[in-house]
CSV table of C-alpha atoms in Angstrom, one decimal:
chain,number,residue,atom,x,y,z
D,1,MET,CA,55.8,-3.6,-6.2
D,2,ASN,CA,52.9,-6.0,-7.7
D,3,SER,CA,50.4,-6.7,-5.7
D,4,VAL,CA,48.7,-8.9,-7.4
D,5,ARG,CA,48.8,-12.6,-6.8
D,6,PRO,CA,47.6,-15.7,-8.5
D,7,SER,CA,44.6,-17.4,-7.6
D,8,GLY,CA,46.0,-20.2,-6.4
D,9,ALA,CA,48.2,-18.2,-3.6
D,10,LEU,CA,44.9,-16.4,-2.7
D,11,LYS,CA,43.3,-20.0,-2.4
D,12,ALA,CA,46.1,-21.2,-0.5
D,13,GLN,CA,45.7,-18.1,1.6
D,14,ALA,CA,42.3,-19.3,2.0
D,15,ARG,CA,42.5,-22.9,2.8
D,16,ASP,CA,45.1,-22.2,5.6
D,17,HIS,CA,43.2,-19.9,7.0
D,18,LEU,CA,40.3,-22.3,7.3
D,19,THR,CA,42.2,-24.9,9.3
D,20,GLY,CA,40.3,-26.0,12.7
D,21,HIS,CA,37.7,-24.1,12.1
D,22,TYR,CA,35.8,-25.9,8.8
D,23,ALA,CA,32.7,-27.2,11.4
D,24,THR,CA,32.3,-23.4,12.6
D,25,ALA,CA,32.0,-22.5,9.1
D,26,ILE,CA,29.5,-24.9,7.5
D,27,SER,CA,27.9,-24.8,10.9
D,28,ALA,CA,27.2,-21.5,11.4
D,29,LEU,CA,25.9,-21.2,7.3
D,30,LEU,CA,24.0,-24.4,7.3
D,31,LEU,CA,22.2,-22.5,10.4
D,32,ILE,CA,21.4,-19.6,8.2
D,33,GLN,CA,19.8,-21.5,5.6
D,34,CYS,CA,17.7,-23.5,8.0
D,35,ILE,CA,16.6,-20.3,9.7
D,36,VAL,CA,15.5,-18.7,6.6
D,37,PHE,CA,14.3,-21.8,4.7
D,38,LEU,CA,12.1,-22.7,7.7
D,39,SER,CA,10.8,-19.1,8.8
D,40,THR,CA,9.4,-18.7,4.1
D,41,THR,CA,8.4,-22.4,3.8
D,42,ILE,CA,6.5,-21.9,7.3
D,43,SER,CA,5.2,-18.2,6.7
D,44,THR,CA,4.2,-18.5,3.3
D,45,GLY,CA,2.3,-22.1,3.8
D,46,PHE,CA,-0.8,-19.9,5.1
D,47,ALA,CA,-1.4,-17.7,2.5
D,48,ASP,CA,-3.7,-19.1,-0.9
D,49,THR,CA,-1.3,-18.2,-3.7
D,50,THR,CA,-4.8,-19.1,-6.3
D,51,THR,CA,-6.1,-16.0,-5.4
D,52,LEU,CA,-4.7,-12.4,-6.2
D,53,THR,CA,-4.4,-11.9,-3.2
D,54,GLY,CA,-3.3,-14.3,-1.7
D,55,MET,CA,-0.2,-14.4,-4.3
D,56,ILE,CA,0.6,-10.7,-3.1
D,57,LEU,CA,0.3,-11.8,0.6
D,58,SER,CA,3.4,-15.1,-0.1
D,59,LEU,CA,4.8,-12.7,-2.2
D,60,LEU,CA,5.1,-9.8,0.4
D,61,ILE,CA,5.9,-12.2,3.4
D,62,SER,CA,8.6,-13.0,1.2
D,63,PHE,CA,10.1,-9.8,0.8
D,64,ILE,CA,10.1,-9.0,4.3
D,65,LEU,CA,11.9,-12.0,5.8
D,66,GLN,CA,14.7,-11.4,2.3
D,67,LEU,CA,15.0,-8.5,3.9
D,68,LEU,CA,15.5,-9.7,7.1
D,69,ALA,CA,17.9,-12.4,6.1
D,70,GLY,CA,20.4,-9.8,4.8
D,71,ILE,CA,20.7,-9.3,8.5
D,72,PHE,CA,21.9,-12.7,8.2
D,73,THR,CA,24.6,-11.6,5.7
D,74,VAL,CA,26.4,-9.3,8.1
D,75,GLY,CA,26.7,-11.2,10.6
D,76,GLN,CA,27.8,-14.3,8.3
D,77,THR,CA,30.7,-11.6,6.4
D,78,GLN,CA,31.5,-11.2,10.3
D,79,LEU,CA,32.6,-15.1,10.4
D,80,PHE,CA,34.0,-14.9,7.7
D,81,PHE,CA,36.4,-11.6,8.8
D,82,HIS,CA,37.1,-13.3,11.6
D,83,ILE,CA,38.2,-16.6,9.6
D,84,ALA,CA,40.2,-14.4,7.3
D,85,CYS,CA,42.4,-12.1,10.6
D,86,ARG,CA,42.8,-15.7,11.7
D,87,GLN,CA,40.6,-14.8,15.1
D,88,THR,CA,38.6,-17.2,16.9
D,89,PRO,CA,35.5,-17.5,14.6
D,90,LYS,CA,31.8,-18.7,17.2
D,91,ILE,CA,28.7,-19.5,16.0
D,92,ASN,CA,27.2,-16.7,17.8
D,93,ASP,CA,29.3,-14.5,14.6
D,94,ILE,CA,26.2,-14.9,12.8
D,95,PHE,CA,23.9,-12.6,14.8
D,96,SER,CA,25.7,-10.4,14.9
D,97,GLY,CA,23.8,-8.2,12.5
D,98,PHE,CA,21.8,-8.4,14.7
D,99,LYS,CA,23.7,-6.1,17.0
D,100,ASN,CA,25.4,-4.1,14.5
D,101,HIS,CA,23.2,-1.1,11.9
D,102,PRO,CA,20.5,-3.7,11.5
D,103,ASP,CA,18.6,-0.8,9.4
D,104,LYS,CA,21.5,-0.4,7.3
D,105,ALA,CA,21.9,-3.7,6.1
D,106,ILE,CA,18.0,-3.7,5.5
D,107,LEU,CA,18.8,-1.2,3.9
D,108,ILE,CA,20.9,-2.5,1.4
D,109,GLN,CA,19.2,-5.6,0.9
D,110,PHE,CA,15.2,-3.7,0.2
D,111,VAL,CA,17.2,-2.2,-2.5
D,112,LEU,CA,18.9,-5.9,-4.0
D,113,LEU,CA,15.5,-7.6,-3.7
D,114,LEU,CA,13.6,-4.3,-5.8
D,115,THR,CA,16.8,-4.7,-9.1
D,116,GLY,CA,15.7,-8.3,-9.1
D,117,ILE,CA,11.4,-8.2,-7.6
D,118,LEU,CA,10.7,-5.3,-9.6
D,119,PRO,CA,11.2,-7.0,-13.9
D,120,MET,CA,10.3,-9.9,-12.6
D,121,THR,CA,6.9,-8.7,-11.2
D,122,PRO,CA,4.8,-8.6,-14.7
D,123,PHE,CA,6.3,-11.9,-15.4
D,124,LEU,CA,4.3,-13.1,-12.6
D,125,LEU,CA,1.4,-11.2,-12.6
D,126,LEU,CA,1.2,-12.6,-16.4
D,127,LEU,CA,1.8,-15.7,-14.9
D,128,PHE,CA,-1.4,-15.9,-12.4
D,129,PHE,CA,-4.0,-14.1,-14.8
D,130,TYR,CA,-2.6,-17.7,-17.6
D,131,GLN,CA,-2.4,-19.3,-14.4
D,132,LYS,CA,-6.6,-18.7,-13.8
D,133,GLY,CA,-7.7,-18.4,-17.8
D,134,GLN,CA,-6.9,-22.2,-17.8
D,135,ASN,CA,-8.8,-23.0,-14.3
D,136,MET,CA,-11.8,-21.1,-15.2
D,137,TYR,CA,-11.9,-23.7,-18.6
D,138,LEU,CA,-11.2,-27.1,-16.5
D,139,ILE,CA,-13.9,-26.7,-14.2
D,140,PRO,CA,-17.4,-27.8,-15.2
């Protein structure tokens, strides 16, 4: 038996499962985005990014907050799993990652962040030193 279904059938099934749960799913996703955005904005706003120490501190804070955001990804997955299995989803599902092995979520997020940040590090350092060099010529 062929288990591959066309994408249209999968989309129709997803819409059918989401029927009646749009408000919960959208509210939960907006709540996650607000928590991550506000915590990142508030915490990195205190670092002075015009100095190398401040830039490193800002990146470190962002890195730690992104690790914690990985826990919310577990909760988001739990929410979608409940919807897919036709169980009643709750907004509290987004916090389930804090109860069920948050260390594993942080470890996985750590590996994902490293693969994204390590290649960018030389560019960020060059950008910082370039901007510092430009500022030295602007000050009389």
